[in-house]
Amino acid sequence: MRFFGEHPAGPGPVVATDGTTDTVGNFPRDGVVYYILQLHRYWRATGDTETLRRVWAKTRRNFELLLRERDPDGDLLLDWHVGCNCFLYQADHLSLPGAAASPSLMAIGLLEWMADLAEALGEHEPVIRWRQRAAAMRRRVVRKLWLKAEGRFASAVDQQGLTHKAAYYTDYAFPILYAGLTEQGRRCLAALDRDLWVNSQFLRTGNYQPDYFGNNTVHPSPMTESAEAYFEAGQG
């Protein structure tokens, strides 16, 4: 937690063991998404507020910068740039334009976790604001992206108003795992059973075409994260 959190750039960029950061990438806050997830789980498991206090300022700064960068139109729903790999496993070639499900669903969880951490540190100012934003995002993502007939979320609605229906496993797993959308989340897992499982053992990363490494092939990380979602739904 401290190796990344106390780095001058804060958590988010790719950092080598000598402390240098990746100067090639243009998205230095991508890694803060799963860093906050790990930080919240670490704090819940240990109660270690000393470490939390040491990394808090930079974590909060990068988190708030990420929200602004990925929501340029201010509609509460996030987009994602081309080269999703630091957020979506092996999705180097994908982008999520406009209002996108996976980053928005994850951001709902991030807001709730950051509110928990702020509360633990006695910083009450952002707590209500972040939790109110999370609640507003839940309503917004369902209204904008829910595909009722299919029982799942669209991957994105782009700037032209076109609905992108090809999906990544995260569009199915994140609603119940990170966003607290129990009703929709259970339906999404039923759709995941239908759409992405190759057989009883293997799950594809998505159903994008053409057949390609990061489009629709089997990888271990999507299966493990989806397993968490099934467990959260009581199906473990």
Short mmCIF file of C-alpha atoms in Angstrom, two decimals:
data_model
loop_
_atom_site.label_atom_id
_atom_site.label_comp_id
_atom_site.label_asym_id
_atom_site.label_seq_id
_atom_site.Cartn_x
_atom_site.Cartn_y
_atom_site.Cartn_z
CA MET A 1 0.00 0.00 0.00
CA ARG A 2 2.75 2.45 0.94
CA PHE A 3 5.01 1.67 -2.03
CA PHE A 4 2.40 3.07 -4.42
CA GLY A 5 0.55 5.39 -2.07
CA GLU A 6 3.62 7.32 -0.88
CA HIS A 7 5.12 7.67 -4.36
CA PRO A 8 5.38 11.35 -5.41
CA ALA A 9 2.86 10.68 -8.19
CA GLY A 10 0.55 8.83 -5.81
CA PRO A 11 -1.22 5.57 -6.67
CA GLY A 12 -2.12 5.12 -10.32
CA PRO A 13 0.87 5.12 -12.67
CA VAL A 14 3.02 2.11 -13.49
CA VAL A 15 5.93 2.19 -11.02
CA ALA A 16 9.15 0.22 -11.40
CA THR A 17 10.93 -1.31 -8.40
CA ASP A 18 13.45 1.58 -8.44
CA GLY A 19 10.57 4.04 -8.01
CA THR A 20 10.56 5.44 -11.54
CA THR A 21 7.23 5.81 -13.31
CA ASP A 22 6.19 4.85 -16.82
CA THR A 23 6.67 7.94 -18.95
CA VAL A 24 5.16 6.42 -22.08
CA GLY A 25 1.55 6.07 -20.95
CA ASN A 26 -0.73 9.11 -21.01
CA PHE A 27 -3.09 7.97 -18.27
CA PRO A 28 -1.25 8.19 -14.95
CA ARG A 29 -4.30 7.58 -12.74
CA ASP A 30 -5.60 4.32 -14.24
CA GLY A 31 -4.18 2.16 -11.47
CA VAL A 32 -5.91 4.09 -8.69
CA VAL A 33 -9.11 2.13 -9.38
CA TYR A 34 -7.93 -1.23 -8.07
CA TYR A 35 -5.56 0.45 -5.60
CA ILE A 36 -8.57 1.90 -3.76
CA LEU A 37 -10.27 -1.49 -3.78
CA GLN A 38 -7.15 -3.06 -2.26
CA LEU A 39 -6.70 -0.21 0.23
CA HIS A 40 -10.29 -0.53 1.44
CA ARG A 41 -9.99 -4.30 1.83
CA TYR A 42 -6.67 -3.88 3.64
CA TRP A 43 -8.17 -1.34 6.05
CA ARG A 44 -11.22 -3.53 6.73
CA ALA A 45 -8.99 -6.54 7.44
CA THR A 46 -6.44 -4.75 9.65
CA GLY A 47 -7.96 -1.50 10.93
CA ASP A 48 -4.59 0.10 10.11
CA THR A 49 -5.41 3.82 10.00
CA GLU A 50 -1.74 4.80 10.26
CA THR A 51 -0.99 3.45 6.77
CA LEU A 52 -4.29 4.85 5.53
CA ARG A 53 -3.38 8.32 6.81
CA ARG A 54 0.03 8.18 5.12
CA VAL A 55 -1.41 7.45 1.65
CA TRP A 56 -4.69 9.33 1.94
CA ALA A 57 -3.88 12.76 0.45
CA LYS A 58 -2.43 11.41 -2.79
CA THR A 59 -5.06 8.70 -3.10
CA ARG A 60 -7.86 11.23 -2.70
CA ARG A 61 -6.21 13.64 -5.15
CA ASN A 62 -5.78 11.01 -7.87
CA PHE A 63 -9.27 9.63 -7.31
CA GLU A 64 -10.91 13.03 -7.73
CA LEU A 65 -8.76 13.77 -10.80
CA LEU A 66 -9.81 10.44 -12.32
CA LEU A 67 -13.50 11.24 -11.82
CA ARG A 68 -13.10 14.59 -13.58
CA GLU A 69 -11.03 13.19 -16.44
CA ARG A 70 -13.37 10.29 -17.16
CA ASP A 71 -16.59 12.32 -16.90
CA PRO A 72 -15.87 15.24 -19.23
CA ASP A 73 -19.55 16.05 -19.87
CA GLY A 74 -20.49 15.95 -16.19
CA ASP A 75 -23.40 13.51 -16.60
CA LEU A 76 -22.09 11.31 -13.72
CA LEU A 77 -21.35 8.36 -16.02
CA LEU A 78 -17.74 7.64 -16.88
CA ASP A 79 -16.07 6.84 -20.18
CA TRP A 80 -12.72 5.09 -20.68
CA HIS A 81 -9.90 5.78 -23.08
CA VAL A 82 -8.52 3.38 -25.65
CA GLY A 83 -6.15 0.96 -23.96
CA CYS A 84 -8.30 -0.24 -21.05
CA ASN A 85 -5.79 -2.80 -19.81
CA CYS A 86 -5.01 -1.19 -16.46
CA PHE A 87 -8.72 -1.28 -15.67
CA LEU A 88 -10.21 -4.07 -17.83
CA TYR A 89 -8.03 -7.15 -17.92
CA GLN A 90 -6.27 -7.63 -21.31
CA ALA A 91 -8.43 -4.95 -22.99
CA ASP A 92 -5.48 -3.02 -24.41
CA HIS A 93 -7.28 -2.42 -27.70
CA LEU A 94 -10.71 -1.38 -26.36
CA SER A 95 -12.19 1.97 -25.46
CA LEU A 96 -15.53 2.80 -23.84
CA PRO A 97 -16.83 6.06 -25.29
CA GLY A 98 -19.56 8.27 -23.88
CA ALA A 99 -21.46 6.80 -20.94
CA ALA A 100 -20.01 3.37 -20.14
CA ALA A 101 -21.22 0.69 -17.76
CA SER A 102 -18.07 -0.87 -16.32
CA PRO A 103 -16.19 2.27 -15.24
CA SER A 104 -19.41 3.83 -13.93
CA LEU A 105 -20.32 0.72 -11.94
CA MET A 106 -16.82 0.51 -10.50
CA ALA A 107 -16.88 4.22 -9.65
CA ILE A 108 -20.00 3.68 -7.54
CA GLY A 109 -18.01 1.24 -5.43
CA LEU A 110 -15.02 3.58 -5.32
CA LEU A 111 -17.18 6.41 -3.99
CA GLU A 112 -18.59 4.20 -1.23
CA TRP A 113 -15.16 2.84 -0.27
CA MET A 114 -13.56 6.29 -0.25
CA ALA A 115 -16.42 7.53 1.94
CA ASP A 116 -15.71 4.68 4.39
CA LEU A 117 -12.01 5.56 4.47
CA ALA A 118 -12.66 9.27 4.92
CA GLU A 119 -15.00 8.48 7.80
CA ALA A 120 -12.33 6.31 9.42
CA LEU A 121 -9.94 9.26 9.25
CA GLY A 122 -12.48 11.69 10.67
CA GLU A 123 -12.73 13.65 7.41
CA HIS A 124 -16.47 14.19 7.27
CA GLU A 125 -16.59 16.79 4.48
CA PRO A 126 -16.45 14.39 1.50
CA VAL A 127 -18.45 11.53 3.03
CA ILE A 128 -21.96 12.79 2.34
CA ARG A 129 -20.96 14.21 -1.05
CA TRP A 130 -19.41 10.94 -2.23
CA ARG A 131 -22.29 8.80 -0.98
CA GLN A 132 -24.83 11.11 -2.58
CA ARG A 133 -22.95 10.89 -5.86
CA ALA A 134 -22.85 7.09 -5.63
CA ALA A 135 -26.63 6.98 -5.11
CA ALA A 136 -27.20 9.34 -8.04
CA MET A 137 -24.91 7.24 -10.25
CA ARG A 138 -26.86 4.08 -9.42
CA ARG A 139 -30.06 5.71 -10.62
CA ARG A 140 -28.38 7.17 -13.67
CA VAL A 141 -26.61 4.01 -14.85
CA VAL A 142 -29.83 1.98 -14.64
CA ARG A 143 -31.83 4.64 -16.45
CA LYS A 144 -29.25 5.10 -19.22
CA LEU A 145 -27.70 1.67 -19.76
CA TRP A 146 -30.00 -1.07 -18.46
CA LEU A 147 -31.24 -3.47 -21.17
CA LYS A 148 -34.37 -4.79 -19.50
CA ALA A 149 -35.25 -7.39 -22.13
CA GLU A 150 -31.76 -8.89 -21.97
CA GLY A 151 -31.33 -8.60 -18.22
CA ARG A 152 -27.98 -6.85 -18.42
CA PHE A 153 -26.25 -3.52 -19.00
CA ALA A 154 -25.16 -2.18 -22.36
CA SER A 155 -21.41 -1.68 -22.51
CA ALA A 156 -21.82 1.99 -23.44
CA VAL A 157 -23.95 4.63 -25.10
CA ASP A 158 -21.57 6.72 -27.17
CA GLN A 159 -21.59 10.43 -28.01
CA GLN A 160 -23.79 9.74 -31.05
CA GLY A 161 -26.40 8.05 -28.88
CA LEU A 162 -25.56 4.59 -30.25
CA THR A 163 -25.91 1.70 -27.80
CA HIS A 164 -22.94 -0.67 -27.69
CA LYS A 165 -24.27 -4.13 -26.87
CA ALA A 166 -21.10 -6.21 -27.21
CA ALA A 167 -19.95 -6.58 -23.62
CA TYR A 168 -17.05 -7.43 -21.34
CA TYR A 169 -17.42 -9.74 -18.35
CA THR A 170 -17.19 -6.66 -16.10
CA ASP A 171 -20.54 -5.40 -17.42
CA TYR A 172 -22.09 -8.54 -15.91
CA ALA A 173 -20.03 -8.96 -12.72
CA PHE A 174 -19.61 -5.37 -11.49
CA PRO A 175 -23.27 -4.49 -10.75
CA ILE A 176 -23.54 -6.83 -7.76
CA LEU A 177 -19.84 -7.01 -6.91
CA TYR A 178 -19.02 -3.31 -6.70
CA ALA A 179 -22.11 -1.16 -7.33
CA GLY A 180 -24.58 -2.58 -4.84
CA LEU A 181 -27.22 -3.17 -7.52
CA THR A 182 -28.61 -6.41 -6.15
CA GLU A 183 -31.70 -6.82 -8.33
CA GLN A 184 -29.97 -5.95 -11.59
CA GLY A 185 -26.82 -7.76 -10.47
CA ARG A 186 -28.57 -11.09 -10.06
CA ARG A 187 -30.09 -10.76 -13.51
CA CYS A 188 -26.68 -9.85 -14.91
CA LEU A 189 -25.20 -13.06 -13.50
CA ALA A 190 -27.97 -15.06 -15.16
CA ALA A 191 -27.08 -13.29 -18.41
CA LEU A 192 -23.40 -14.04 -17.77
CA ASP A 193 -24.30 -17.72 -17.48
CA ARG A 194 -26.04 -17.48 -20.83
CA ASP A 195 -23.63 -15.28 -22.76
CA LEU A 196 -20.01 -15.88 -21.74
CA TRP A 197 -19.55 -19.32 -20.23
CA VAL A 198 -17.97 -21.67 -22.78
CA ASN A 199 -18.85 -24.71 -20.65
CA SER A 200 -19.07 -25.49 -16.94
CA GLN A 201 -15.40 -24.62 -16.42
CA PHE A 202 -14.37 -21.71 -18.64
CA LEU A 203 -15.56 -18.12 -18.95
CA ARG A 204 -14.75 -15.83 -21.87
CA THR A 205 -13.62 -12.25 -21.22
CA GLY A 206 -16.39 -10.88 -23.45
CA ASN A 207 -18.34 -11.33 -26.65
CA TYR A 208 -16.59 -8.80 -28.86
CA GLN A 209 -15.71 -9.75 -32.43
CA PRO A 210 -13.57 -10.77 -34.25
CA ASP A 211 -12.15 -13.70 -32.29
CA TYR A 212 -9.14 -12.10 -30.65
CA PHE A 213 -7.00 -12.38 -27.52
CA GLY A 214 -8.72 -9.60 -25.52
CA ASN A 215 -12.16 -9.84 -27.15
CA ASN A 216 -13.66 -13.20 -26.28
CA THR A 217 -11.00 -15.65 -25.15
CA VAL A 218 -10.65 -17.47 -21.83
CA HIS A 219 -8.42 -15.91 -19.15
CA PRO A 220 -8.03 -16.63 -15.42
CA SER A 221 -8.58 -13.15 -13.95
CA PRO A 222 -12.12 -12.68 -15.37
CA MET A 223 -13.08 -16.05 -13.91
CA THR A 224 -11.74 -15.18 -10.46
CA GLU A 225 -13.40 -11.74 -10.37
CA SER A 226 -16.67 -13.22 -11.64
CA ALA A 227 -16.40 -15.89 -8.94
CA GLU A 228 -16.41 -13.09 -6.37
CA ALA A 229 -19.62 -11.76 -7.94
CA TYR A 230 -21.30 -15.18 -7.71
CA PHE A 231 -20.20 -15.44 -4.09
CA GLU A 232 -21.62 -11.96 -3.36
CA ALA A 233 -24.92 -13.14 -4.84
CA GLY A 234 -24.93 -16.23 -2.60
CA GLN A 235 -24.17 -18.55 -5.51
CA GLY A 236 -20.66 -19.49 -4.44
#
